[in-house]
mmCIF file of C-alpha atoms in Angstrom:
data_model
loop_
_atom_site.group_PDB
_atom_site.id
_atom_site.type_symbol
_atom_site.label_atom_id
_atom_site.label_comp_id
_atom_site.label_asym_id
_atom_site.label_seq_id
_atom_site.Cartn_x
_atom_site.Cartn_y
_atom_site.Cartn_z
ATOM 1 C CA ASP Q 1 -28.058 0.393 1.083
ATOM 2 C CA ALA Q 2 -28.477 -3.274 0.145
ATOM 3 C CA ASP Q 3 -32.005 -4.665 0.299
ATOM 4 C CA VAL Q 4 -30.888 -8.002 1.796
ATOM 5 C CA THR Q 5 -27.977 -8.016 4.222
ATOM 6 C CA GLN Q 6 -26.198 -10.900 5.891
ATOM 7 C CA THR Q 7 -23.888 -10.939 8.889
ATOM 8 C CA PRO Q 8 -21.202 -12.006 9.282
ATOM 9 C CA ARG Q 9 -19.755 -12.136 5.756
ATOM 10 C CA ASN Q 10 -17.045 -14.554 6.793
ATOM 11 C CA ARG Q 11 -16.762 -16.834 9.811
ATOM 12 C CA ILE Q 12 -14.240 -19.424 10.873
ATOM 13 C CA THR Q 13 -15.237 -21.629 13.760
ATOM 14 C CA LYS Q 14 -14.396 -24.950 15.370
ATOM 15 C CA THR Q 15 -16.239 -28.239 15.414
ATOM 16 C CA GLY Q 16 -18.935 -28.336 18.084
ATOM 17 C CA LYS Q 17 -19.446 -24.580 18.351
ATOM 18 C CA ARG Q 18 -22.859 -22.952 18.004
ATOM 19 C CA ILE Q 19 -23.069 -20.460 15.161
ATOM 20 C CA MET Q 20 -25.768 -17.991 14.172
ATOM 21 C CA LEU Q 21 -26.009 -16.364 10.767
ATOM 22 C CA GLU Q 22 -28.286 -13.375 10.495
ATOM 23 C CA CYS Q 23 -30.300 -11.984 7.607
ATOM 24 C CA SER Q 24 -32.195 -8.712 7.376
ATOM 25 C CA GLN Q 25 -34.255 -7.301 4.528
ATOM 26 C CA THR Q 26 -35.809 -3.963 3.709
ATOM 27 C CA LYS Q 27 -37.874 -5.161 0.737
ATOM 28 C CA GLY Q 28 -40.973 -5.806 2.826
ATOM 29 C CA HIS Q 29 -41.324 -9.370 1.537
ATOM 30 C CA ASP Q 30 -43.028 -12.025 3.627
ATOM 31 C CA ARG Q 31 -41.150 -14.965 2.103
ATOM 32 C CA MET Q 32 -37.568 -15.603 3.241
ATOM 33 C CA TYR Q 33 -35.199 -18.466 2.459
ATOM 34 C CA TRP Q 34 -31.859 -19.914 3.589
ATOM 35 C CA TYR Q 35 -29.722 -21.741 1.042
ATOM 36 C CA ARG Q 36 -26.415 -23.518 1.155
ATOM 37 C CA GLN Q 37 -24.087 -23.450 -1.858
ATOM 38 C CA ASP Q 38 -21.346 -26.004 -2.477
ATOM 39 C CA PRO Q 39 -19.263 -26.220 -5.647
ATOM 40 C CA GLY Q 40 -21.098 -28.182 -8.335
ATOM 41 C CA LEU Q 41 -24.297 -28.497 -6.295
ATOM 42 C CA GLY Q 42 -26.047 -25.242 -7.028
ATOM 43 C CA LEU Q 43 -28.253 -23.911 -4.245
ATOM 44 C CA GLN Q 44 -29.774 -26.313 -1.727
ATOM 45 C CA LEU Q 45 -32.706 -25.100 0.369
ATOM 46 C CA ILE Q 46 -32.227 -25.379 4.133
ATOM 47 C CA TYR Q 47 -35.317 -23.634 5.564
ATOM 48 C CA TYR Q 48 -37.939 -21.215 4.339
ATOM 49 C CA SER Q 49 -40.592 -19.030 5.913
ATOM 50 C CA PHE Q 50 -43.759 -17.492 4.503
ATOM 51 C CA ASP Q 51 -44.354 -15.290 7.537
ATOM 52 C CA VAL Q 52 -43.324 -14.955 11.173
ATOM 53 C CA LYS Q 53 -45.439 -17.918 12.250
ATOM 54 C CA ASP Q 54 -44.752 -20.168 9.262
ATOM 55 C CA ILE Q 55 -41.413 -22.032 9.159
ATOM 56 C CA ASN Q 56 -40.756 -24.936 6.813
ATOM 57 C CA LYS Q 57 -37.934 -27.413 6.378
ATOM 58 C CA GLY Q 58 -36.124 -27.548 3.077
ATOM 59 C CA GLU Q 59 -34.122 -30.344 1.486
ATOM 60 C CA ILE Q 60 -31.168 -30.290 3.889
ATOM 61 C CA SER Q 61 -32.470 -29.062 7.268
ATOM 62 C CA ASP Q 62 -30.680 -31.634 9.465
ATOM 63 C CA GLY Q 63 -28.143 -29.925 11.712
ATOM 64 C CA TYR Q 64 -29.704 -26.498 11.211
ATOM 65 C CA SER Q 65 -32.444 -24.464 12.901
ATOM 66 C CA VAL Q 66 -33.993 -21.078 12.133
ATOM 67 C CA SER Q 67 -35.778 -18.231 13.849
ATOM 68 C CA ARG Q 68 -38.017 -15.645 12.187
ATOM 69 C CA GLN Q 69 -37.875 -12.811 14.696
ATOM 70 C CA ALA Q 70 -39.809 -10.350 12.547
ATOM 71 C CA GLN Q 71 -40.908 -9.924 8.959
ATOM 72 C CA ALA Q 72 -37.529 -8.422 8.200
ATOM 73 C CA LYS Q 73 -35.275 -10.844 10.097
ATOM 74 C CA PHE Q 74 -34.542 -14.526 9.550
ATOM 75 C CA SER Q 75 -31.657 -16.210 11.380
ATOM 76 C CA LEU Q 76 -29.985 -19.546 10.704
ATOM 77 C CA SER Q 77 -28.277 -21.480 13.507
ATOM 78 C CA LEU Q 78 -25.887 -24.380 13.507
ATOM 79 C CA GLU Q 79 -26.308 -25.899 16.962
ATOM 80 C CA SER Q 80 -23.083 -27.890 16.854
ATOM 81 C CA ALA Q 81 -21.054 -27.101 13.779
ATOM 82 C CA ILE Q 82 -19.269 -29.882 11.895
ATOM 83 C CA PRO Q 83 -16.659 -29.629 9.109
ATOM 84 C CA ASN Q 84 -19.014 -30.743 6.328
ATOM 85 C CA GLN Q 85 -21.122 -27.653 7.039
ATOM 86 C CA THR Q 86 -18.303 -25.586 5.568
ATOM 87 C CA ALA Q 87 -20.011 -23.784 2.686
ATOM 88 C CA LEU Q 88 -21.375 -20.509 1.352
ATOM 89 C CA TYR Q 89 -24.738 -19.604 2.878
ATOM 90 C CA PHE Q 90 -27.270 -17.309 1.212
ATOM 91 C CA CYS Q 91 -30.405 -15.668 2.480
ATOM 92 C CA ALA Q 92 -33.074 -14.660 -0.016
ATOM 93 C CA THR Q 93 -36.486 -13.025 -0.123
ATOM 94 C CA MET Q 94 -39.314 -13.434 -2.602
ATOM 95 C CA GLU Q 95 -42.310 -11.156 -3.009
ATOM 96 C CA ARG Q 96 -44.788 -13.675 -4.386
ATOM 97 C CA GLU Q 97 -45.141 -17.192 -5.676
ATOM 98 C CA TRP Q 98 -42.505 -17.835 -8.373
ATOM 99 C CA GLY Q 99 -41.420 -14.227 -8.304
ATOM 100 C CA THR Q 100 -37.878 -12.938 -8.304
ATOM 101 C CA GLN Q 101 -35.681 -14.125 -5.462
ATOM 102 C CA TYR Q 102 -33.448 -11.387 -4.046
ATOM 103 C CA PHE Q 103 -30.283 -12.740 -2.520
ATOM 104 C CA GLY Q 104 -27.987 -11.372 0.132
ATOM 105 C CA PRO Q 105 -24.227 -11.242 -0.439
ATOM 106 C CA GLY Q 106 -23.628 -14.552 1.327
ATOM 107 C CA THR Q 107 -21.750 -15.769 4.393
ATOM 108 C CA ARG Q 108 -18.661 -17.901 3.903
ATOM 109 C CA LEU Q 109 -18.525 -20.337 6.823
ATOM 110 C CA THR Q 110 -15.532 -22.521 7.568
ATOM 111 C CA VAL Q 111 -15.745 -25.196 10.271
ATOM 112 C CA LEU Q 112 -12.371 -26.546 11.356
ATOM 113 C CA THR A 1 -32.986 -36.062 -6.444
ATOM 114 C CA GLN A 2 -31.901 -33.230 -8.737
ATOM 115 C CA LEU A 3 -34.953 -32.111 -10.704
ATOM 116 C CA LEU A 4 -33.068 -29.665 -12.909
ATOM 117 C CA GLU A 5 -29.982 -30.774 -14.800
ATOM 118 C CA GLN A 6 -27.734 -28.062 -16.201
ATOM 119 C CA SER A 7 -25.122 -28.654 -18.857
ATOM 120 C CA PRO A 8 -22.326 -28.134 -19.306
ATOM 121 C CA GLN A 9 -21.088 -27.733 -15.745
ATOM 122 C CA PHE A 10 -18.006 -25.826 -16.929
ATOM 123 C CA LEU A 11 -17.500 -23.748 -20.062
ATOM 124 C CA SER A 12 -14.264 -22.003 -21.019
ATOM 125 C CA ILE A 13 -14.284 -19.974 -24.234
ATOM 126 C CA GLN A 14 -12.579 -17.086 -25.991
ATOM 127 C CA GLU A 15 -14.064 -13.633 -26.243
ATOM 128 C CA GLY A 16 -16.280 -13.343 -29.310
ATOM 129 C CA GLU A 17 -17.451 -16.963 -29.345
ATOM 130 C CA ASN A 18 -21.060 -18.062 -28.973
ATOM 131 C CA LEU A 19 -22.288 -20.501 -26.333
ATOM 132 C CA THR A 20 -25.406 -22.250 -25.122
ATOM 133 C CA VAL A 21 -26.241 -23.503 -21.642
ATOM 134 C CA TYR A 22 -29.010 -26.050 -21.171
ATOM 135 C CA CYS A 23 -31.381 -26.707 -18.313
ATOM 136 C CA ASN A 24 -33.381 -29.940 -18.519
ATOM 137 C CA SER A 25 -35.934 -31.729 -16.384
ATOM 138 C CA SER A 26 -38.501 -34.492 -16.492
ATOM 139 C CA SER A 27 -40.839 -32.223 -14.514
ATOM 140 C CA VAL A 28 -43.091 -29.503 -15.864
ATOM 141 C CA PHE A 29 -42.477 -26.062 -14.418
ATOM 142 C CA SER A 30 -44.835 -23.121 -14.294
ATOM 143 C CA SER A 31 -41.932 -20.730 -14.680
ATOM 144 C CA LEU A 32 -38.228 -20.905 -15.337
ATOM 145 C CA GLN A 33 -35.763 -18.318 -14.120
ATOM 146 C CA TRP A 34 -32.113 -17.703 -14.983
ATOM 147 C CA TYR A 35 -29.738 -16.133 -12.483
ATOM 148 C CA ARG A 36 -26.148 -14.967 -12.785
ATOM 149 C CA GLN A 37 -23.765 -14.990 -9.849
ATOM 150 C CA GLU A 38 -20.404 -13.245 -9.622
ATOM 151 C CA PRO A 39 -17.708 -14.162 -7.079
ATOM 152 C CA GLY A 40 -18.442 -12.767 -3.634
ATOM 153 C CA GLU A 41 -22.031 -11.914 -4.456
ATOM 154 C CA GLY A 42 -25.443 -13.517 -4.421
ATOM 155 C CA PRO A 43 -27.264 -14.608 -7.597
ATOM 156 C CA VAL A 44 -29.104 -11.902 -9.529
ATOM 157 C CA LEU A 45 -32.131 -12.568 -11.715
ATOM 158 C CA LEU A 46 -31.603 -12.236 -15.477
ATOM 159 C CA VAL A 47 -34.987 -13.322 -16.794
ATOM 160 C CA THR A 48 -38.178 -15.245 -16.075
ATOM 161 C CA VAL A 49 -40.010 -17.240 -18.757
ATOM 162 C CA VAL A 50 -43.496 -18.552 -18.113
ATOM 163 C CA THR A 51 -45.027 -19.626 -21.446
ATOM 164 C CA GLY A 52 -44.070 -22.780 -23.349
ATOM 165 C CA GLY A 53 -42.043 -21.817 -26.424
ATOM 166 C CA GLU A 54 -41.354 -18.343 -25.081
ATOM 167 C CA VAL A 55 -38.192 -16.593 -26.241
ATOM 168 C CA LYS A 56 -36.779 -13.562 -24.435
ATOM 169 C CA LYS A 57 -33.779 -11.481 -25.435
ATOM 170 C CA LEU A 58 -31.600 -9.423 -23.141
ATOM 171 C CA LYS A 59 -28.986 -7.707 -25.319
ATOM 172 C CA ARG A 60 -26.653 -10.566 -26.381
ATOM 173 C CA LEU A 61 -28.458 -13.149 -24.236
ATOM 174 C CA THR A 62 -31.358 -15.200 -25.608
ATOM 175 C CA PHE A 63 -33.489 -17.334 -23.312
ATOM 176 C CA GLN A 64 -35.926 -19.988 -24.469
ATOM 177 C CA PHE A 65 -38.507 -22.025 -22.567
ATOM 178 C CA GLY A 66 -39.299 -25.395 -24.101
ATOM 179 C CA ASP A 67 -42.737 -26.033 -25.576
ATOM 180 C CA ALA A 68 -43.509 -28.587 -22.864
ATOM 181 C CA ARG A 69 -42.093 -26.311 -20.130
ATOM 182 C CA LYS A 70 -39.595 -28.983 -19.076
ATOM 183 C CA ASP A 71 -36.434 -27.402 -20.416
ATOM 184 C CA SER A 72 -34.782 -24.086 -21.119
ATOM 185 C CA SER A 73 -31.681 -22.732 -22.795
ATOM 186 C CA LEU A 74 -29.510 -19.666 -22.494
ATOM 187 C CA HIS A 75 -27.595 -18.593 -25.584
ATOM 188 C CA ILE A 76 -24.920 -15.901 -25.471
ATOM 189 C CA THR A 77 -23.765 -14.314 -28.716
ATOM 190 C CA ALA A 78 -20.261 -12.893 -29.010
ATOM 191 C CA ALA A 79 -19.305 -13.537 -25.400
ATOM 192 C CA GLN A 80 -17.407 -10.873 -23.504
ATOM 193 C CA THR A 81 -15.106 -11.181 -20.492
ATOM 194 C CA GLY A 82 -17.808 -9.475 -18.433
ATOM 195 C CA ASP A 83 -20.084 -12.483 -19.045
ATOM 196 C CA THR A 84 -17.838 -14.605 -16.819
ATOM 197 C CA GLY A 85 -19.730 -16.020 -13.858
ATOM 198 C CA LEU A 86 -21.953 -18.784 -12.559
ATOM 199 C CA TYR A 87 -25.281 -19.197 -14.363
ATOM 200 C CA LEU A 88 -28.125 -20.884 -12.519
ATOM 201 C CA CYS A 89 -31.522 -21.957 -13.771
ATOM 202 C CA ALA A 90 -34.408 -22.265 -11.323
ATOM 203 C CA GLY A 91 -37.848 -23.754 -11.829
ATOM 204 C CA GLY A 92 -41.026 -22.778 -10.055
ATOM 205 C CA GLY A 93 -44.298 -24.608 -9.689
ATOM 206 C CA THR A 94 -43.368 -28.121 -8.568
ATOM 207 C CA SER A 95 -43.420 -27.235 -4.851
ATOM 208 C CA TYR A 96 -45.433 -24.393 -3.377
ATOM 209 C CA GLY A 97 -43.355 -21.388 -2.468
ATOM 210 C CA LYS A 98 -40.048 -22.900 -3.503
ATOM 211 C CA LEU A 99 -37.752 -22.730 -6.478
ATOM 212 C CA THR A 100 -35.745 -25.723 -7.654
ATOM 213 C CA PHE A 101 -32.233 -24.753 -8.713
ATOM 214 C CA GLY A 102 -29.958 -26.464 -11.190
ATOM 215 C CA GLN A 103 -26.363 -27.118 -10.162
ATOM 216 C CA GLY A 104 -25.052 -24.234 -12.205
ATOM 217 C CA THR A 105 -22.736 -23.607 -15.151
ATOM 218 C CA ILE A 106 -19.424 -21.871 -14.529
ATOM 219 C CA LEU A 107 -18.604 -19.745 -17.585
ATOM 220 C CA THR A 108 -15.133 -18.317 -18.120
ATOM 221 C CA VAL A 109 -14.583 -15.994 -21.054
ATOM 222 C CA HIS A 110 -10.927 -15.381 -21.880
ATOM 223 C CA PRO A 111 -9.719 -12.161 -23.561
#
């Protein structure tokens, strides 16, 4: 079984809808991250969390919110989706400062 | 502001050729990581370099961290079609708990 899982893998939605992307991990890491990937822009950090009570905004947090329900679960929400949020979204974990980041398989989100 | 600049953005070569991808910054990093991403999957770590001037080899891949820890390179010898993918560099140490990613290099190796 994969260490970092994301659901759904693909989602098509309409402008204005609320969307939740879920991430679960079995690696036992405290640090979890949500990234957005657009062609030619690499990975942009949306939110990150060092533990259940510690949530931090990344570079592009506007329009997004997160919930860390447990050490193993970190969800990303788009309160009112807009077309320019169409992208590939990745969840990742990291065991320690500057350690390896372990990525999930990604969620491809399309907002019409 | 993009702290890590990768070049080239696209690279299309024939099998057997050599190539180098560069990752440059004006910032000093405590560590530099290289990831490879295949279509439909998340990035996977290839290597981490932490010492200025450090060189690491992974089969046909050679990674170097600049002496001043501001830049890094990835050299592939005798590229194979299986090397095709997106290569990302990521720097650690400028912001606590976060990595800074370059924009990536898309490598296509033709048979």
